[in-house]
Coordinates of C-alpha atoms and ligand atoms in Angstrom, one line a residue:
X1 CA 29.7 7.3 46.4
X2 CA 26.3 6.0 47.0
X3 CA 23.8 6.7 44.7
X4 CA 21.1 9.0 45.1
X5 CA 18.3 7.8 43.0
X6 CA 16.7 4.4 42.9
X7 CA 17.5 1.8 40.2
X8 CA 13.9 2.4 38.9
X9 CA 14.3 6.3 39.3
X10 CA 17.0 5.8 36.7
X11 CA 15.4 3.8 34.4
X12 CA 12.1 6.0 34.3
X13 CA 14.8 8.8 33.2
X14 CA 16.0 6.5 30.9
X15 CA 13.3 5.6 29.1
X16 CA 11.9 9.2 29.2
X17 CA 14.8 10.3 27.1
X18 CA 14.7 7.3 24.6
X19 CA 10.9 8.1 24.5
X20 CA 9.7 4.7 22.2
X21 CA 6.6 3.9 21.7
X22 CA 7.1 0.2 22.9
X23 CA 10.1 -1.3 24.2
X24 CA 10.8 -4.7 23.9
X25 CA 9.8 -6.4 27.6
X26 CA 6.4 -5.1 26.6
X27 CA 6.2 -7.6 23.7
X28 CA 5.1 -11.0 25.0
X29 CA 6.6 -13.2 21.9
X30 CA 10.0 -10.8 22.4
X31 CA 10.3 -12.1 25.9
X32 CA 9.3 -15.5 25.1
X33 CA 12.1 -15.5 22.2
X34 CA 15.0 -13.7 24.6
X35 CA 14.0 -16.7 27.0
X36 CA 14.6 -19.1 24.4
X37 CA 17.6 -17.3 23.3
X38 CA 19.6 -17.4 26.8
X39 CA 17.8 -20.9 27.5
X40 CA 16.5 -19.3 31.1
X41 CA 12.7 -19.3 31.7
X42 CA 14.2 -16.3 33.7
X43 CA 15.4 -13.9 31.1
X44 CA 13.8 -11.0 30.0
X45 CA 14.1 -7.5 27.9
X46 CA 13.6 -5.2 31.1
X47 CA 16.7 -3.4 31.5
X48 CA 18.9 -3.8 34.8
X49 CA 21.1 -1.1 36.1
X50 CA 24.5 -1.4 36.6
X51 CA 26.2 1.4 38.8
X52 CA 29.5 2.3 36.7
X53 CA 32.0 5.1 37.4
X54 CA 31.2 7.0 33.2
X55 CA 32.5 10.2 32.2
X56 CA 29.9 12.9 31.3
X57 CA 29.5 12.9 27.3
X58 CA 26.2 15.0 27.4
X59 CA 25.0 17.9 29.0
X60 CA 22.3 20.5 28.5
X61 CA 21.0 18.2 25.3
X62 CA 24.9 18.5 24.2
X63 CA 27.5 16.2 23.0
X64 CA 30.4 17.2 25.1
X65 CA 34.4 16.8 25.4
X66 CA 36.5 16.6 28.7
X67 CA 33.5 15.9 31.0
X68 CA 33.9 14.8 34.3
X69 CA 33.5 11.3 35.8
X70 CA 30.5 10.7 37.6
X71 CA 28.6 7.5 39.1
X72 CA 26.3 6.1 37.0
X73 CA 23.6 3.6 36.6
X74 CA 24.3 2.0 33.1
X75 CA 21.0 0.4 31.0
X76 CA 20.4 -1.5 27.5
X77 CA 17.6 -0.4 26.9
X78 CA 16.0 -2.2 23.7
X79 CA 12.7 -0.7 21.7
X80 CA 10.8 -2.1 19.7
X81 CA 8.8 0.5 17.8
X82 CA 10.5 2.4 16.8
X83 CA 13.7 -0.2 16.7
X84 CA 16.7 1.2 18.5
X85 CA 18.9 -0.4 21.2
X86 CA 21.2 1.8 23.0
X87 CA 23.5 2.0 26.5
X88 CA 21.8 4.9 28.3
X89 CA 23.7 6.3 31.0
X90 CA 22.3 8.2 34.1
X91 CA 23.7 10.2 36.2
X92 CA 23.0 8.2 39.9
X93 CA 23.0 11.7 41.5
X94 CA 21.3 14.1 39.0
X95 CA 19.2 11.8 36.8
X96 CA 20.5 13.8 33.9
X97 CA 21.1 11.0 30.7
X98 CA 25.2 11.6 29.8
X99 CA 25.7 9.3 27.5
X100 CA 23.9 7.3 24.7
X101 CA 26.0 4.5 23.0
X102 CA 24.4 2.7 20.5
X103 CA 24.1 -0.4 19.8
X104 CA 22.4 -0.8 17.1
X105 CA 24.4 1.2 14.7
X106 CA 22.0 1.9 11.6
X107 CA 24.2 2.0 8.6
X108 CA 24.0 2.6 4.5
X109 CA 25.3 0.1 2.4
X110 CA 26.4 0.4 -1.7
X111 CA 24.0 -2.0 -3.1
X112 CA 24.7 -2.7 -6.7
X113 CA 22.0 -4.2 -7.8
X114 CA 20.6 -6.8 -10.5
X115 CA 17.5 -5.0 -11.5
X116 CA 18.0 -0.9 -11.0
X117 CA 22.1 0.1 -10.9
X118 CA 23.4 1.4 -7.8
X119 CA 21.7 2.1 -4.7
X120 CA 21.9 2.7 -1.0
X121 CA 20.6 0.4 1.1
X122 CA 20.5 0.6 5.0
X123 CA 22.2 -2.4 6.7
X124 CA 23.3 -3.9 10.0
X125 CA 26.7 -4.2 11.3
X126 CA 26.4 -7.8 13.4
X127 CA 29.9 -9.8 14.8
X128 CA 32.1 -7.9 11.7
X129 CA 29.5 -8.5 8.9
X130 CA 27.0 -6.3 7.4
X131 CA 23.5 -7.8 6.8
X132 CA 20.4 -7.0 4.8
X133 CA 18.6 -5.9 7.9
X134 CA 17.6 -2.5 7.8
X135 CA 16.9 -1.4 11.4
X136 CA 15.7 2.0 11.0
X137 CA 12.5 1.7 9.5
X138 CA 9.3 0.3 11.8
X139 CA 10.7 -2.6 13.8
X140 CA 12.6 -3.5 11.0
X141 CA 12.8 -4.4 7.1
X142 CA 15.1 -7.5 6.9
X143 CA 16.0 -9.5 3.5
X144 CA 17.2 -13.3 4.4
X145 CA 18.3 -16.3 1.7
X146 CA 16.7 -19.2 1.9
X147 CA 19.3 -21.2 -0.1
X148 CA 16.8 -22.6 -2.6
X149 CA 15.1 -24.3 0.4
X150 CA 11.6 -23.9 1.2
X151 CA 11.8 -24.2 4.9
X152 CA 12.0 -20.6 6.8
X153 CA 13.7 -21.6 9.5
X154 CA 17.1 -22.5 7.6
X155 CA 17.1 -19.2 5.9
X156 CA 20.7 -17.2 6.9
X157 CA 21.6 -13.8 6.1
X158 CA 23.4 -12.4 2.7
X159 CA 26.6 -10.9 4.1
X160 CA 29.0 -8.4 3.0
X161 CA 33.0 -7.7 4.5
X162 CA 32.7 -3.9 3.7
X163 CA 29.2 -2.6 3.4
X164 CA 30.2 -2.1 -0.5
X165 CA 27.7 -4.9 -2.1
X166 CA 29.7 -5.2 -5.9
X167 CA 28.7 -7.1 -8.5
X168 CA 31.9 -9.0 -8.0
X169 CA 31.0 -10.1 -5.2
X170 CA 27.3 -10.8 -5.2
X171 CA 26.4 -11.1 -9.1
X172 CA 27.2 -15.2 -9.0
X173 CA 26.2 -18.6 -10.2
X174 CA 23.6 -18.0 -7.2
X175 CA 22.7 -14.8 -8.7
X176 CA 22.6 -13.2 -5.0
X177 CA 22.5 -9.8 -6.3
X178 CA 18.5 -10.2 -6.6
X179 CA 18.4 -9.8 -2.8
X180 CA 20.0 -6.5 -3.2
X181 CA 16.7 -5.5 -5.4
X182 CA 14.0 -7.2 -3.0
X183 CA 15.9 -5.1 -0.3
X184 CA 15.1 -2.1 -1.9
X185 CA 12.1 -2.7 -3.0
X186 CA 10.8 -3.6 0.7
X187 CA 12.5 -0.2 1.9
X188 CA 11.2 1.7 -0.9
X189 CA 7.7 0.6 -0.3
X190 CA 8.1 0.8 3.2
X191 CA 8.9 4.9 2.6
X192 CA 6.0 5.4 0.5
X193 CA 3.9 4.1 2.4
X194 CA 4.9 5.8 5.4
X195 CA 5.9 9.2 3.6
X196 CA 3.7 9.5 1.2
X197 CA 0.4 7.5 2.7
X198 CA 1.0 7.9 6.3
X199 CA 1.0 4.3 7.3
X200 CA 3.7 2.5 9.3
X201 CA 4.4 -0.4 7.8
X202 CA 1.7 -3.5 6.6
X203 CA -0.1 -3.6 9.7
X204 CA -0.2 0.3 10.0
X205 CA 1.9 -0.4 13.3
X206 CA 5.7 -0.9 12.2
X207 CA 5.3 -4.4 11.7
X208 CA 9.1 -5.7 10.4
X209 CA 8.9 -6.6 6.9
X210 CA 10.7 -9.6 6.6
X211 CA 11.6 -10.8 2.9
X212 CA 13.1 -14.4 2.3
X213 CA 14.7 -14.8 -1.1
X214 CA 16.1 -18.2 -3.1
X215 CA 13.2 -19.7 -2.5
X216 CA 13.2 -23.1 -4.0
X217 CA 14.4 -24.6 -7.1
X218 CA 13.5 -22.6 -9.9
X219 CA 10.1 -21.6 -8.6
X220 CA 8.9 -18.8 -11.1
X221 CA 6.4 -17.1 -8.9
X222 CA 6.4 -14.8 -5.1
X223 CA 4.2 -14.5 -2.3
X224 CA 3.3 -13.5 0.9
X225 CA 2.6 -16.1 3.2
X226 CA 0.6 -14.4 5.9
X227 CA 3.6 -13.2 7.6
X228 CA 6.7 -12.7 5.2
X229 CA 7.5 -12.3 2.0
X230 CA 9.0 -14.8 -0.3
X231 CA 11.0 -14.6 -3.7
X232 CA 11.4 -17.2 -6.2
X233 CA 14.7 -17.3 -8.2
X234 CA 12.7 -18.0 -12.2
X235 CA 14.5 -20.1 -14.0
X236 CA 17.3 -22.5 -12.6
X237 CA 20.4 -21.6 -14.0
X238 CA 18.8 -19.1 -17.5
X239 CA 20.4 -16.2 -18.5
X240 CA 17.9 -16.0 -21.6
X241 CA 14.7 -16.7 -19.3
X242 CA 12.8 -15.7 -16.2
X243 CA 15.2 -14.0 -13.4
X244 CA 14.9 -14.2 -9.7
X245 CA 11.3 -12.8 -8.6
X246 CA 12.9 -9.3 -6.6
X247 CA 12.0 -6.8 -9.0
X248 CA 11.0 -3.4 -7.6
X249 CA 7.1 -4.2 -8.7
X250 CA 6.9 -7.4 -7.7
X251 CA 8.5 -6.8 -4.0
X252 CA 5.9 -4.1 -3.6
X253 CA 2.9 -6.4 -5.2
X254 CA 3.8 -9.0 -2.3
X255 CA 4.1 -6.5 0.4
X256 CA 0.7 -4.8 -0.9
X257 CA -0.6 -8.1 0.0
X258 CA 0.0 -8.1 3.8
X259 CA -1.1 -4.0 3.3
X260 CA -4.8 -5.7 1.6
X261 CA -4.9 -8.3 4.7
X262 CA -4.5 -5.5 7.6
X263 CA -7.0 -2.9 5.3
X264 CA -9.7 -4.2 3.3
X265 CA -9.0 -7.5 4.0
X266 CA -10.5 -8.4 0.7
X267 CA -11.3 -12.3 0.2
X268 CA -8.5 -14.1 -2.1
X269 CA -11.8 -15.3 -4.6
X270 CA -13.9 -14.3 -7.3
X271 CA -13.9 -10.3 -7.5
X272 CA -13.3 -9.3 -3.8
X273 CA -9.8 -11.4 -4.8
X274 CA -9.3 -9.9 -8.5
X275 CA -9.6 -6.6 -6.7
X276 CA -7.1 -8.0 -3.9
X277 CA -4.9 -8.5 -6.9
X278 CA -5.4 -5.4 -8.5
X279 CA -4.3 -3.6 -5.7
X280 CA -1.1 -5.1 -5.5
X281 CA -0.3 -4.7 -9.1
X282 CA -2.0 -0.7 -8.3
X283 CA 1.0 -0.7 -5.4
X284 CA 3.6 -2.5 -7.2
X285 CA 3.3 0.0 -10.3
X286 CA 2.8 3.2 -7.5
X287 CA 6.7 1.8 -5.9
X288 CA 8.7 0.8 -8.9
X289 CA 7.4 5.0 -9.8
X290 CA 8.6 6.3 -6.9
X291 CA 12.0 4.8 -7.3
X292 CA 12.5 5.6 -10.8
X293 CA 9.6 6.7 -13.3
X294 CA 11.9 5.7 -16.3
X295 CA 10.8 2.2 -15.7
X296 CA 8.1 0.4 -17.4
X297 CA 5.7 1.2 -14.7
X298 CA 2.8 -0.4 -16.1
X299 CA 4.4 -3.7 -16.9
X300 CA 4.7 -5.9 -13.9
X301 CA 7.4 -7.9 -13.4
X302 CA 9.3 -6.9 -17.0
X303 CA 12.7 -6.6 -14.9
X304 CA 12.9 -10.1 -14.3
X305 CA 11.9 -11.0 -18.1
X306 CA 8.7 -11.9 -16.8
X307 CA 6.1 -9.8 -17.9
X308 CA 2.5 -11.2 -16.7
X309 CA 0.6 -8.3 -16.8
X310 CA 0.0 -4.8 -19.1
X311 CA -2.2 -2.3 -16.8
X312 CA -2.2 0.0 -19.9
X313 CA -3.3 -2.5 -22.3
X314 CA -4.6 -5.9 -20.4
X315 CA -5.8 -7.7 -23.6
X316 CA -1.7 -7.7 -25.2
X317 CA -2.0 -10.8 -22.1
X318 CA -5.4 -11.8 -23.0
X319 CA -6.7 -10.1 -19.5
X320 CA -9.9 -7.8 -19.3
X321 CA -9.8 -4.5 -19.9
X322 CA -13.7 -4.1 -19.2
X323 CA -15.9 -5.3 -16.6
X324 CA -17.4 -8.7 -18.0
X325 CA -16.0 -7.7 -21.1
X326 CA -13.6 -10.2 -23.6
X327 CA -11.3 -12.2 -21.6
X328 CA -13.6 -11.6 -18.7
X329 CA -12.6 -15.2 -16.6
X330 CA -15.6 -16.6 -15.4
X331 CA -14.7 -20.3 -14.4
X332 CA -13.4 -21.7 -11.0
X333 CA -10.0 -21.6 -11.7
X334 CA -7.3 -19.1 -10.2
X335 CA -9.8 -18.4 -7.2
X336 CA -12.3 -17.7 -9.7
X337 CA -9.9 -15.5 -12.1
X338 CA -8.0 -13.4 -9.6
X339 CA -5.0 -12.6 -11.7
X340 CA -7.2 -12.1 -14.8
X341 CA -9.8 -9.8 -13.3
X342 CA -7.7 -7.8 -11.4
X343 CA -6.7 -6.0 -14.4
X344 CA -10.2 -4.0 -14.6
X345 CA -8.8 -2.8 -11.3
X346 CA -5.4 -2.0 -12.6
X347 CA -6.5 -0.7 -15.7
X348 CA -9.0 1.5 -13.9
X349 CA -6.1 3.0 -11.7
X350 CA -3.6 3.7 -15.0
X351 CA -6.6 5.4 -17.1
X352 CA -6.9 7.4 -13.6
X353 CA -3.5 8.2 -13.3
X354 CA -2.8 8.7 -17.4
X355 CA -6.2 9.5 -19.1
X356 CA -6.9 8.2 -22.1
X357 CA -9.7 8.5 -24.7
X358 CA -11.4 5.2 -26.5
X359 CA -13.9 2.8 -26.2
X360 CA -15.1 -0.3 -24.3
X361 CA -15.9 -3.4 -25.0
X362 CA -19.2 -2.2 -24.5
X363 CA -19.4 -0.4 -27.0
X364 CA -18.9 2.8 -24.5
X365 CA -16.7 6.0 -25.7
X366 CA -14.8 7.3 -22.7
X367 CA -13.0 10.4 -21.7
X368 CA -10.7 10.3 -19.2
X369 CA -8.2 13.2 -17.9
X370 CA -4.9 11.7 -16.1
X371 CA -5.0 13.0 -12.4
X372 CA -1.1 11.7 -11.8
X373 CA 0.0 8.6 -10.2
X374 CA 0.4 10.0 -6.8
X375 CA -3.1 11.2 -6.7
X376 CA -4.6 8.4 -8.2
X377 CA -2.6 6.6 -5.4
X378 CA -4.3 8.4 -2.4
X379 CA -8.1 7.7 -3.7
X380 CA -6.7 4.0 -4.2
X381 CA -5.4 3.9 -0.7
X382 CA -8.1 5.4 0.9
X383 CA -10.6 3.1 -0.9
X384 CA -8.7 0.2 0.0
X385 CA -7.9 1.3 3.4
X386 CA -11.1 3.4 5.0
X387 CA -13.7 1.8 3.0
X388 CA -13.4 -1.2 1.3
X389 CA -15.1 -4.5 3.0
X390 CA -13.7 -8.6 2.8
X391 CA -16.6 -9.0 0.6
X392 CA -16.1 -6.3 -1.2
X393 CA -16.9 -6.2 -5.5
X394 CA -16.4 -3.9 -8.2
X395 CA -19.1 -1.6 -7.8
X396 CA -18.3 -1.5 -4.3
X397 CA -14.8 0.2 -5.5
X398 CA -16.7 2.4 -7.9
X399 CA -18.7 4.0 -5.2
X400 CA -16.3 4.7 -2.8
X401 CA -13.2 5.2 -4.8
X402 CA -15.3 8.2 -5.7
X403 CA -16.4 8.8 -2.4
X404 CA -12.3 8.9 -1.3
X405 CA -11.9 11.4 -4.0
X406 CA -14.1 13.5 -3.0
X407 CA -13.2 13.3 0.6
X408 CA -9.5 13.9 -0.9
X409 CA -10.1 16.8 -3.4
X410 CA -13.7 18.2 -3.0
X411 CA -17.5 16.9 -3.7
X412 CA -17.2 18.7 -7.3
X413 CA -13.5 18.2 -7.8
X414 CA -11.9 16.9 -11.0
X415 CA -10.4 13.9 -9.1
X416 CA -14.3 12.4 -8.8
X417 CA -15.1 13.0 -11.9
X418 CA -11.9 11.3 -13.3
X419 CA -12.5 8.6 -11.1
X420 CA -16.1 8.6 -12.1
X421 CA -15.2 8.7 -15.6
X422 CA -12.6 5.7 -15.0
X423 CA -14.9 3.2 -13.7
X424 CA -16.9 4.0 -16.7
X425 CA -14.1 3.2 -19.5
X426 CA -13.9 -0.1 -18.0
X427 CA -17.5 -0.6 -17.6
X428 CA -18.6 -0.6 -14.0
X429 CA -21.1 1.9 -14.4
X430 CA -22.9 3.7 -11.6
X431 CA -26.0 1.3 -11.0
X432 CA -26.7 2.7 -7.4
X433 CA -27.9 6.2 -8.2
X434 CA -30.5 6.0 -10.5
X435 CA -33.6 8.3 -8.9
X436 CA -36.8 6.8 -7.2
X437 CA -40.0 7.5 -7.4
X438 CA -40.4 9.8 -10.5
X439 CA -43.8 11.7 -10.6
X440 CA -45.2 14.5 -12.7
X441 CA -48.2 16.3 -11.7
X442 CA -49.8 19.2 -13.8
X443 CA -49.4 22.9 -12.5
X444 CA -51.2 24.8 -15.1
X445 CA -52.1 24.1 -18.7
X446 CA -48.3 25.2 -19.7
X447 CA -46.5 23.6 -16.5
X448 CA -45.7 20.3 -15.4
X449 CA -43.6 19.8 -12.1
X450 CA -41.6 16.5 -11.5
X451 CA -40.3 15.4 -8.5
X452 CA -38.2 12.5 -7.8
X453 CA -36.1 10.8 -5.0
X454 CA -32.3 11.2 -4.7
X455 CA -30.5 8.0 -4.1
X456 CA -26.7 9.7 -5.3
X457 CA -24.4 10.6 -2.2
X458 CA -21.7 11.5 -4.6
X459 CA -23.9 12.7 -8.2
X460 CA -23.1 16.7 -9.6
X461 CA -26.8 16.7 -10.9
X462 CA -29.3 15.5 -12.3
X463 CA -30.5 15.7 -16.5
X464 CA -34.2 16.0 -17.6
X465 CA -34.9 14.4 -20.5
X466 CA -38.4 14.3 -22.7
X467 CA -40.3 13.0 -25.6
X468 CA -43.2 13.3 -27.0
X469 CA -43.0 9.4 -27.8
X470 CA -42.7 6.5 -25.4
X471 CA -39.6 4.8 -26.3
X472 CA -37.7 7.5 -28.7
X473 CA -36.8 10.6 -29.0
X474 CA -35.9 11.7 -25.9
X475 CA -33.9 14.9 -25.7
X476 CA -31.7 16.7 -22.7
X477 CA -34.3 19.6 -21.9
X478 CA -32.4 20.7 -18.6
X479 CA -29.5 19.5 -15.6
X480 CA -30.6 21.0 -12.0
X481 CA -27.7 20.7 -9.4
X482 CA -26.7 18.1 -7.0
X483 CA -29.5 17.5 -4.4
X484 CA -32.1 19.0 -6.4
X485 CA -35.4 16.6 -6.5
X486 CA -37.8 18.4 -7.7
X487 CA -37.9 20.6 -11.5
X488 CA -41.0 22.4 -12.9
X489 CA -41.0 22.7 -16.7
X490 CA -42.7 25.8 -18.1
X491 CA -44.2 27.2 -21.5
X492 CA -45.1 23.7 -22.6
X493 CA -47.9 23.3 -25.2
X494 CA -51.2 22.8 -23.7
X495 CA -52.3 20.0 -26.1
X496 CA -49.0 17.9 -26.4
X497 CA -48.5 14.5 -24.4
X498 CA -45.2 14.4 -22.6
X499 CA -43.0 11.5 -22.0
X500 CA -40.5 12.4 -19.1
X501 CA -36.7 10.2 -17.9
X502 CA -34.3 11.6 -15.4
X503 CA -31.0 10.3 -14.5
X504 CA -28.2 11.6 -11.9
X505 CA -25.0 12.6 -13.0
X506 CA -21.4 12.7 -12.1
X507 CA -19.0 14.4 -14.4
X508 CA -19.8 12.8 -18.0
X509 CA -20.9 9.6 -16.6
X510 CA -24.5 8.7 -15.1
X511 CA -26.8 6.4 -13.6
X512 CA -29.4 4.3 -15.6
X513 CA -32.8 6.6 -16.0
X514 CA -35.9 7.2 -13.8
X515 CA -39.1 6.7 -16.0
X516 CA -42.4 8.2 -15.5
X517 CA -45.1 5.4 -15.1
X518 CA -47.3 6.9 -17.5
X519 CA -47.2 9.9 -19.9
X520 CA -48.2 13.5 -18.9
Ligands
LIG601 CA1 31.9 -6.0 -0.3
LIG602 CA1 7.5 -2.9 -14.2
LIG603 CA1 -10.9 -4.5 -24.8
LIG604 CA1 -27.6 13.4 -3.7
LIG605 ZN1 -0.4 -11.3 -6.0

């Protein structure tokens, strides 16, 4: 009865039918923590086999009944991306797996909630007790009550007997049904980020998205620390005022955070931080859709009675609706107005996804065609996540916002142009493009050829205006196409004096003109 393969011949077989991407021995701060955990500087993750007599469960990639016994070597083998932790079971002579036992035992839980009825929720069976720690997604998405403490470390986990999470049971005087919501909500944005935007998690690597909830005494607000998410209960004790901070659009707005901090990276100050901001209200918005559309999506935090922001109509909360328009914040305070001018980000991304037609506080009548929310979604994402810098201003997001649209849907695709025409209705207008260089030159006594330099990577033309007076009376005499840099204007009268402008284009917005130096 000797075995025929090594230990380590077992475990490679093992480990090539669990097939993780990491394991847990390959995480230093994992082995530090299992150290800690069994108090022996010796302890570690890396599986050791045990040679056990096991019957045959699996053959030919088959569950099986009535196998035979067999010796085998017996392994926990632990991974950490993605999470699993299972008893693998190889044959000692064959190398063949025959059995998988799990034990980590991924299950679904009825969550009723506070903020959005009844959901399922994936849980964690643990010594008899299901948890709020969802072990199937990344390395983990796990919701934890800090007791109305502020210190981490004390936090425990919600519990449940049966898995079935009843408003009986958890709508109390603590009003513990909120974790249900934050649970969701950090599941729900984990799946659209994944599903729908192709990222694993904050850090784009399965991170575990860790949420701590009854944070404090009455603390109305929620944030991410750097690390983990944290949740506020509102008012102490109110049934008429502000309710625990879990709502579907504020869980995401908090994750969106840690998203900004692994992407863009944008600073927390002045416009790089509004735009931070605006991006997590874009995100929390984007989730609390994707859950349930019925909801008012453009409202954050309305669930808990605590609406702070309108996307759809920023001035109802005296915010900006415009670029340096009214309610603009322009002082020191809130790191320079980063939850007040964030909403000409937000407000950019619901004309984008909605349309609407109006005007500015400029003055400025705009246009704009809806593209949907998911759409408008994937130019935000890729702006925020390919292109976007820590420094990183408005017209920064206005350039390549459009760039990601077009990369997205096509150089001459309506997406652009929406987004072009978006930045416009809140008044970042295209200030990079204008031509170069503008010179006219006489061809004949009927023809006058201008020529100009192209400084547009993402224009659809460029419009010729003239005049026959300096400052007035310019009129649209032709459009040439995108990359054009020259245009030669025929049948002209040969004793007129012409005034000439061009501008680039893209879609019904454009950059400022290109004058001609002197008349021709
Ligand atoms: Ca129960
Ligand atoms: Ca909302
Ligand atoms: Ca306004
Ligand atoms: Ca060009
Ligand atoms: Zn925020």
């Amino acid at each position: 009865m000797s075995p025929t393969l090594s230990q380590e011949q077992a475990l490679q077989k093992a480990l090539a039918f669990v097939g993780a991407k990491t394991y847990k021995w390959q995480i230093a701060s994992e082995e530090a923590w299992v150290k800690e955990l069994k108090n022996d500087t010796k302890a570690t993750h890396y599986p050791k086999g045990e040679l056990v007599i096991c019957k045959i469960y699996r053959k030919n990639h088959q569950i099986i009944e009535n196998g035979d016994l067999t010796l085998a070597y017996k392994f926990d083998v632990f991974s950490h991306e993605p999470i699993s932790r299972a008893h693998i079971y190889v044959d000692a002579h064959t190398g063949t797996v025959i059995h998988q036992d799990a034990i980590i035992k991924h299950v679904d839980g009825t969550a009723h909630t506070r903020y959005s009825g009844q959901r399922t929720v994936a849980t964690t069976l643990s010594n008899g007790s299901y948890r709020l720690r969802d072990a199937s997604r990344g390395s983990g998405v796990e919701t934890y009550n800090m007791q109305r403490g502020t210190s981490y470390g004390s936090a425990v986990d919600f519990m449940d007997n049966d898995n079935q999470w009843t408003g009986t049971e958890h709508d109390n005087s603590n009003k513990d049904n909120a974790s249900l919501d934050c649970h969701l909500g950090a599941i729900k944005t984990y799946d659209y980020f994944k599903n729908v935007l192709g990222r694993n998690s904050f850090d784009g690597n399965g991170a575990a998205i860790k949420c701590y909830v009854h944070y404090g005494q009455g603390y109305e607000n929620a944030f991410w620390n750097g690390s983990v998410m944290t949740f506020g209960d509102g008012e102490m004790n109110g049934s008429t005022g502000s309710q625990p901070l879990t709502t579907l659009d504020i869980t995401a707005h908090e994750i969106a955070h840690a998203v900004c901090q692994y992407t863009a990276g944008l600073v927390y100050s002045y416009e790089s931080g509004a735009m931070n901001e605006g991006f997590s209200d874009i995100w929390g918005a984007v989730v609390e859709h994707s859950v349930d559309p019925t909801k008012s999506i453009w409202t954050m935090g309305d669930d808990a009675n605590f609406a702070i922001r309108s996307m759809s109509n920023p001035n109802a909360f005296q915010h900006p609706d415009t670029y340096l328009g009214q309610y603009w914040y322009s002082s020191g305070g809130d790191n320079g107005g980063v939850h007040y001018n964030s909403d000409v980000l937000n407000h950019w991304f619901y004309l984008l996804s909605v349309g609407k037609t109006g005007a500015n506080d400029n003055g400025d009548n705009y246009a704009v065609t809806g593209i949907g929310i998911d759409k408008a979604a994937r130019i935000a994402y890729r702006t925020e996540s390919v292109y976007l810098t820590s420094n990183s201003e408005y017209k920064d997001a206005r350039t390549f916002s459009i760039q990601a649209a077009k990369d997205l849907y096509g150089a001459t695709s309506q997406e652009a142009i929406q987004t072009a025409n978006a930045w416009y209705a809140v008044g970042v207008y295209d200030t990079q493009s204008t031509p170069t260089n503008l010179t006219a030159t006489t061809a004949s006594g009927t023809q006058i050829n201008l020529a100009w330099t192209d400084n547009s990577t993402v224009e659809t033309g460029f419009i010729i205006e003239r005049s026959t007076a300096a400052a007035s009376g310019f009129i649209q005499i032709a459009t040439v196409a995108a990359n054009a840099t020259t245009y030669a204007n025929k049948g002209l009268a040969t004793d007129a004096v012409y005034y000439y402008r061009v501008k680039a284009a893209l879609g019904t917005t454009s950059s400022t003109y290109a004058m001609l130096p002197q008349p021709l």
